[in-house]
Structures are given as structure tokens and as C-alpha cells.
């Protein structure tokens, strides 16, 4: 069973409520329940913080225990060297995920501080971006390593 934490950054706790024309009307918590049901062989956990340093702490806490990581750093994507450095310190594959299509929005959203330390970036499929990222990570994990027994 693979361990894949999902980490969301600032304002993503308001998904389903804020800017629904961009981020949709479903909350992440609702979506997460469906995701867990659909992929019962993945050990998921969900973490969200509005604080940069807290996100660094969460990433560090998984350094030795995760097999892969899905992160949507929200606005910190475009600004945070600290998150980039934290992500650089882990040895497993990281998926950078966005709900909206960042490359088709404002110019400042087209820069990602973390993209080149991640295995891939996936954006623009609404909350389904998370499932797609997870499937791609599983493909990678299943192809490159043997699953831990548990
Ligand atoms: C986002 C895109 C970011 O530019 C924005 O600041 C967010 C959400 C997304 O999921 O589309 O908060 O990461």
C-alpha cells in the first residue's frame, strides 16, 4: 500500500465557496472522500494550512514516511523559495497540482517556484487534477519500485 499525503496551501480550505467560477462548488473534503473510496489501496492523508512555515513543517514530517506527495501550494506556488527548498529535501516523487489552469490565467500565476523540483505539474482539471496526479504517481511507483508490505 503506497502512502501518499495530499497537502493544500492557502485559501484551498475555501474550495467550494470562493470563486466558484474558477474553483468549482465542491469542497476539497467532499472530493477527498470520493478519492479515498475510489483508490482504497492508497494510504492517503490530507493536510491544509494557510501558513508557509506550517506547510514546510508538514512536508518535512513526511520526509521518511511517504512514498510520493501531492501538493497544491496555492499562491505560494508563485512565491515560495522555502516550499521549494522543503520539497527539494525529499527523495520521493512530487506532483504539483492546481485546480485551475494556471498557464491560462494572470501572468504572475505562470511562474512556479516548485515546478522543476517536482516530477510533474498538472493543472486545469478542477478537483479531478488530484485524481489524475495520483494515478500518474501510482504508475511511476508501480513501475519503479516494489510496494511496501502493509
Ligand atoms: C491554485 C492556483 C493559484 O494561482 C492560486 O493562488 C490558488 C489556487 C489552483 O489550484 O488553481 O490559490 O493553486
PDB file of C-alpha atoms and ligand atoms in Angstrom:
ATOM      1  CA  UNK A   1       0.000   0.000   0.000  1.00  0.00           C
ATOM      2  CA  UNK A   2       1.514   3.307  -1.048  1.00  0.00           C
ATOM      3  CA  UNK A   3       1.464   6.282   1.323  1.00  0.00           C
ATOM      4  CA  UNK A   4       0.572   9.495  -0.499  1.00  0.00           C
ATOM      5  CA  UNK A   5      -0.155  12.629   1.563  1.00  0.00           C
ATOM      6  CA  UNK A   6      -2.023  15.469  -0.094  1.00  0.00           C
ATOM      7  CA  UNK A   7      -1.060  18.986   1.010  1.00  0.00           C
ATOM      8  CA  UNK A   8      -3.072  22.084   0.181  1.00  0.00           C
ATOM      9  CA  UNK A   9      -1.882  25.624   0.750  1.00  0.00           C
ATOM     10  CA  UNK A  10      -3.592  28.935   1.499  1.00  0.00           C
ATOM     11  CA  UNK A  11      -7.255  29.514   0.728  1.00  0.00           C
ATOM     12  CA  UNK A  12      -7.791  25.992  -0.525  1.00  0.00           C
ATOM     13  CA  UNK A  13      -9.816  25.389   2.649  1.00  0.00           C
ATOM     14  CA  UNK A  14     -12.376  27.638   0.933  1.00  0.00           C
ATOM     15  CA  UNK A  15     -12.665  25.483  -2.191  1.00  0.00           C
ATOM     16  CA  UNK A  16     -16.373  25.115  -2.974  1.00  0.00           C
ATOM     17  CA  UNK A  17     -17.104  28.545  -1.512  1.00  0.00           C
ATOM     18  CA  UNK A  18     -14.620  31.022  -3.011  1.00  0.00           C
ATOM     19  CA  UNK A  19     -14.534  31.994  -6.693  1.00  0.00           C
ATOM     20  CA  UNK A  20     -16.687  29.043  -7.706  1.00  0.00           C
ATOM     21  CA  UNK A  21     -16.479  30.046 -11.367  1.00  0.00           C
ATOM     22  CA  UNK A  22     -12.751  29.228 -11.131  1.00  0.00           C
ATOM     23  CA  UNK A  23     -12.516  26.534  -8.473  1.00  0.00           C
ATOM     24  CA  UNK A  24     -15.961  24.881  -8.650  1.00  0.00           C
ATOM     25  CA  UNK A  25     -18.620  24.346  -5.999  1.00  0.00           C
ATOM     26  CA  UNK A  26     -17.359  21.128  -4.398  1.00  0.00           C
ATOM     27  CA  UNK A  27     -15.307  21.302  -1.224  1.00  0.00           C
ATOM     28  CA  UNK A  28     -11.986  19.500  -1.088  1.00  0.00           C
ATOM     29  CA  UNK A  29     -13.209  17.471   1.887  1.00  0.00           C
ATOM     30  CA  UNK A  30     -16.164  16.118  -0.160  1.00  0.00           C
ATOM     31  CA  UNK A  31     -13.866  15.320  -3.057  1.00  0.00           C
ATOM     32  CA  UNK A  32     -11.305  13.674  -0.781  1.00  0.00           C
ATOM     33  CA  UNK A  33     -13.916  11.186   0.488  1.00  0.00           C
ATOM     34  CA  UNK A  34     -14.676  10.122  -3.100  1.00  0.00           C
ATOM     35  CA  UNK A  35     -10.974   9.868  -3.925  1.00  0.00           C
ATOM     36  CA  UNK A  36     -10.312   7.633  -0.915  1.00  0.00           C
ATOM     37  CA  UNK A  37     -13.267   5.392  -1.866  1.00  0.00           C
ATOM     38  CA  UNK A  38     -12.107   5.111  -5.459  1.00  0.00           C
ATOM     39  CA  UNK A  39      -8.499   4.285  -4.587  1.00  0.00           C
ATOM     40  CA  UNK A  40      -8.765   2.149  -1.434  1.00  0.00           C
ATOM     41  CA  UNK A  41      -5.273   0.741  -1.937  1.00  0.00           C
ATOM     42  CA  UNK A  42      -3.618   4.092  -1.344  1.00  0.00           C
ATOM     43  CA  UNK A  43      -2.921   5.305   2.172  1.00  0.00           C
ATOM     44  CA  UNK A  44      -3.967   8.947   1.799  1.00  0.00           C
ATOM     45  CA  UNK A  45      -3.860  11.714   4.346  1.00  0.00           C
ATOM     46  CA  UNK A  46      -4.964  15.288   3.877  1.00  0.00           C
ATOM     47  CA  UNK A  47      -3.276  18.407   5.264  1.00  0.00           C
ATOM     48  CA  UNK A  48      -4.090  22.060   4.701  1.00  0.00           C
ATOM     49  CA  UNK A  49      -2.562  25.242   6.035  1.00  0.00           C
ATOM     50  CA  UNK A  50      -2.723  28.922   5.223  1.00  0.00           C
ATOM     51  CA  UNK A  51       0.795  29.408   6.638  1.00  0.00           C
ATOM     52  CA  UNK A  52       4.019  28.991   4.708  1.00  0.00           C
ATOM     53  CA  UNK A  53       6.116  27.726   7.633  1.00  0.00           C
ATOM     54  CA  UNK A  54       3.419  25.260   8.650  1.00  0.00           C
ATOM     55  CA  UNK A  55       3.469  23.858   5.108  1.00  0.00           C
ATOM     56  CA  UNK A  56       7.266  23.466   5.370  1.00  0.00           C
ATOM     57  CA  UNK A  57       6.761  21.563   8.666  1.00  0.00           C
ATOM     58  CA  UNK A  58       4.175  19.277   7.048  1.00  0.00           C
ATOM     59  CA  UNK A  59       6.451  18.487   4.097  1.00  0.00           C
ATOM     60  CA  UNK A  60       9.372  17.774   6.435  1.00  0.00           C
ATOM     61  CA  UNK A  61       7.220  15.478   8.565  1.00  0.00           C
ATOM     62  CA  UNK A  62       6.816  13.162   5.559  1.00  0.00           C
ATOM     63  CA  UNK A  63      10.487  13.033   4.563  1.00  0.00           C
ATOM     64  CA  UNK A  64      10.927   9.465   5.793  1.00  0.00           C
ATOM     65  CA  UNK A  65       7.402   8.094   5.663  1.00  0.00           C
ATOM     66  CA  UNK A  66       5.751   8.939   2.328  1.00  0.00           C
ATOM     67  CA  UNK A  67       6.140   7.155  -0.999  1.00  0.00           C
ATOM     68  CA  UNK A  68       5.021  10.182  -3.003  1.00  0.00           C
ATOM     69  CA  UNK A  69       3.397  13.543  -2.352  1.00  0.00           C
ATOM     70  CA  UNK A  70       0.686  15.624  -3.980  1.00  0.00           C
ATOM     71  CA  UNK A  71       0.877  19.335  -3.275  1.00  0.00           C
ATOM     72  CA  UNK A  72      -1.176  22.319  -4.318  1.00  0.00           C
ATOM     73  CA  UNK A  73       0.651  25.224  -2.678  1.00  0.00           C
ATOM     74  CA  UNK A  74      -1.972  27.769  -3.792  1.00  0.00           C
ATOM     75  CA  UNK A  75      -0.496  31.249  -4.121  1.00  0.00           C
ATOM     76  CA  UNK A  76       2.783  30.116  -2.516  1.00  0.00           C
ATOM     77  CA  UNK A  77       3.425  28.240  -5.773  1.00  0.00           C
ATOM     78  CA  UNK A  78       4.400  31.536  -7.318  1.00  0.00           C
ATOM     79  CA  UNK A  79       6.484  32.967  -4.482  1.00  0.00           C
ATOM     80  CA  UNK A  80       7.910  30.448  -2.045  1.00  0.00           C
ATOM     81  CA  UNK A  81      11.588  29.526  -2.064  1.00  0.00           C
ATOM     82  CA  UNK A  82      11.002  27.958   1.371  1.00  0.00           C
ATOM     83  CA  UNK A  83       8.493  25.477  -0.034  1.00  0.00           C
ATOM     84  CA  UNK A  84      10.771  24.735  -2.957  1.00  0.00           C
ATOM     85  CA  UNK A  85      13.662  24.009  -0.576  1.00  0.00           C
ATOM     86  CA  UNK A  86      11.463  21.782   1.602  1.00  0.00           C
ATOM     87  CA  UNK A  87      10.317  19.835  -1.454  1.00  0.00           C
ATOM     88  CA  UNK A  88      13.922  19.527  -2.643  1.00  0.00           C
ATOM     89  CA  UNK A  89      14.779  17.782   0.624  1.00  0.00           C
ATOM     90  CA  UNK A  90      12.613  14.726  -0.063  1.00  0.00           C
ATOM     91  CA  UNK A  91      13.579  11.726  -2.172  1.00  0.00           C
ATOM     92  CA  UNK A  92      10.168  10.621  -3.443  1.00  0.00           C
ATOM     93  CA  UNK A  93       8.223  11.890  -6.472  1.00  0.00           C
ATOM     94  CA  UNK A  94       6.117  15.018  -6.014  1.00  0.00           C
ATOM     95  CA  UNK A  95       3.105  16.073  -8.063  1.00  0.00           C
ATOM     96  CA  UNK A  96       2.356  19.796  -8.273  1.00  0.00           C
ATOM     97  CA  UNK A  97      -1.384  20.135  -8.713  1.00  0.00           C
ATOM     98  CA  UNK A  98      -3.676  23.062  -9.456  1.00  0.00           C
ATOM     99  CA  UNK A  99      -7.435  23.130  -9.740  1.00  0.00           C
ATOM    100  CA  UNK A 100      -7.445  25.946 -12.280  1.00  0.00           C
ATOM    101  CA  UNK A 101      -5.410  26.187 -15.442  1.00  0.00           C
ATOM    102  CA  UNK A 102      -2.613  28.406 -14.108  1.00  0.00           C
ATOM    103  CA  UNK A 103      -0.997  28.822 -17.519  1.00  0.00           C
ATOM    104  CA  UNK A 104      -4.178  30.437 -18.854  1.00  0.00           C
ATOM    105  CA  UNK A 105      -4.588  32.947 -16.038  1.00  0.00           C
ATOM    106  CA  UNK A 106      -2.694  36.069 -14.937  1.00  0.00           C
ATOM    107  CA  UNK A 107       0.998  36.229 -15.888  1.00  0.00           C
ATOM    108  CA  UNK A 108       2.109  36.030 -12.253  1.00  0.00           C
ATOM    109  CA  UNK A 109       0.478  32.583 -11.972  1.00  0.00           C
ATOM    110  CA  UNK A 110       2.529  31.256 -14.839  1.00  0.00           C
ATOM    111  CA  UNK A 111       5.672  31.135 -12.713  1.00  0.00           C
ATOM    112  CA  UNK A 112       6.041  28.162 -10.421  1.00  0.00           C
ATOM    113  CA  UNK A 113       8.842  28.189  -7.855  1.00  0.00           C
ATOM    114  CA  UNK A 114       8.435  24.456  -7.349  1.00  0.00           C
ATOM    115  CA  UNK A 115       7.802  23.029 -10.820  1.00  0.00           C
ATOM    116  CA  UNK A 116      11.340  21.908 -11.545  1.00  0.00           C
ATOM    117  CA  UNK A 117      11.726  20.092  -8.216  1.00  0.00           C
ATOM    118  CA  UNK A 118       8.506  18.173  -8.863  1.00  0.00           C
ATOM    119  CA  UNK A 119       8.078  15.060 -11.004  1.00  0.00           C
ATOM    120  CA  UNK A 120       5.320  16.823 -12.934  1.00  0.00           C
ATOM    121  CA  UNK A 121       2.809  19.665 -12.814  1.00  0.00           C
ATOM    122  CA  UNK A 122      -0.856  19.031 -13.538  1.00  0.00           C
ATOM    123  CA  UNK A 123      -3.376  21.838 -13.659  1.00  0.00           C
ATOM    124  CA  UNK A 124      -6.733  22.821 -15.032  1.00  0.00           C
ATOM    125  CA  UNK A 125      -8.929  19.764 -14.487  1.00  0.00           C
ATOM    126  CA  UNK A 126     -10.765  21.062 -11.435  1.00  0.00           C
ATOM    127  CA  UNK A 127     -10.550  18.784  -8.404  1.00  0.00           C
ATOM    128  CA  UNK A 128     -10.061  15.868 -10.781  1.00  0.00           C
ATOM    129  CA  UNK A 129      -6.493  17.161 -11.165  1.00  0.00           C
ATOM    130  CA  UNK A 130      -5.768  15.418  -7.840  1.00  0.00           C
ATOM    131  CA  UNK A 131      -7.014  12.007  -9.022  1.00  0.00           C
ATOM    132  CA  UNK A 132      -5.121  12.325 -12.296  1.00  0.00           C
ATOM    133  CA  UNK A 133      -1.950  13.225 -10.423  1.00  0.00           C
ATOM    134  CA  UNK A 134      -2.418  10.288  -8.103  1.00  0.00           C
ATOM    135  CA  UNK A 135      -2.869   7.829 -10.978  1.00  0.00           C
ATOM    136  CA  UNK A 136       0.282   9.108 -12.629  1.00  0.00           C
ATOM    137  CA  UNK A 137       2.242   8.785  -9.372  1.00  0.00           C
ATOM    138  CA  UNK A 138       0.936   5.227  -8.901  1.00  0.00           C
ATOM    139  CA  UNK A 139       2.031   4.333 -12.408  1.00  0.00           C
ATOM    140  CA  UNK A 140       5.504   5.627 -11.573  1.00  0.00           C
ATOM    141  CA  UNK A 141       5.660   3.885  -8.178  1.00  0.00           C
ATOM    142  CA  UNK A 142       4.409   0.574  -9.548  1.00  0.00           C
ATOM    143  CA  UNK A 143       6.900   0.719 -12.397  1.00  0.00           C
ATOM    144  CA  UNK A 144       9.972   1.685 -10.407  1.00  0.00           C
ATOM    145  CA  UNK A 145       9.772   0.044  -7.004  1.00  0.00           C
ATOM    146  CA  UNK A 146       8.164  -2.741  -5.071  1.00  0.00           C
ATOM    147  CA  UNK A 147       5.242  -1.821  -2.865  1.00  0.00           C
ATOM    148  CA  UNK A 148       5.876  -1.900   0.873  1.00  0.00           C
ATOM    149  CA  UNK A 149       4.033  -4.727   2.625  1.00  0.00           C
ATOM    150  CA  UNK A 150       1.341  -3.297   4.911  1.00  0.00           C
TER     151      UNK A 150
HETATM  152  C1  LIG B   1      -4.339  27.406  -7.414  1.00  0.00           C
HETATM  153  C2  LIG B   1      -3.826  28.459  -8.387  1.00  0.00           C
HETATM  154  C3  LIG B   1      -3.076  29.548  -7.645  1.00  0.00           C
HETATM  155  O1  LIG B   1      -2.590  30.527  -8.567  1.00  0.00           O
HETATM  156  C4  LIG B   1      -3.988  30.224  -6.657  1.00  0.00           C
HETATM  157  O2  LIG B   1      -3.282  31.200  -5.914  1.00  0.00           O
HETATM  158  C5  LIG B   1      -4.695  29.279  -5.757  1.00  0.00           C
HETATM  159  C6  LIG B   1      -5.185  28.022  -6.310  1.00  0.00           C
HETATM  160  C7  LIG B   1      -5.209  26.339  -8.110  1.00  0.00           C
HETATM  161  O3  LIG B   1      -5.408  25.284  -7.516  1.00  0.00           O
HETATM  162  O4  LIG B   1      -5.713  26.567  -9.208  1.00  0.00           O
HETATM  163  O5  LIG B   1      -4.944  29.566  -4.603  1.00  0.00           O
HETATM  164  O6  LIG B   1      -3.230  26.735  -6.847  1.00  0.00           O
END
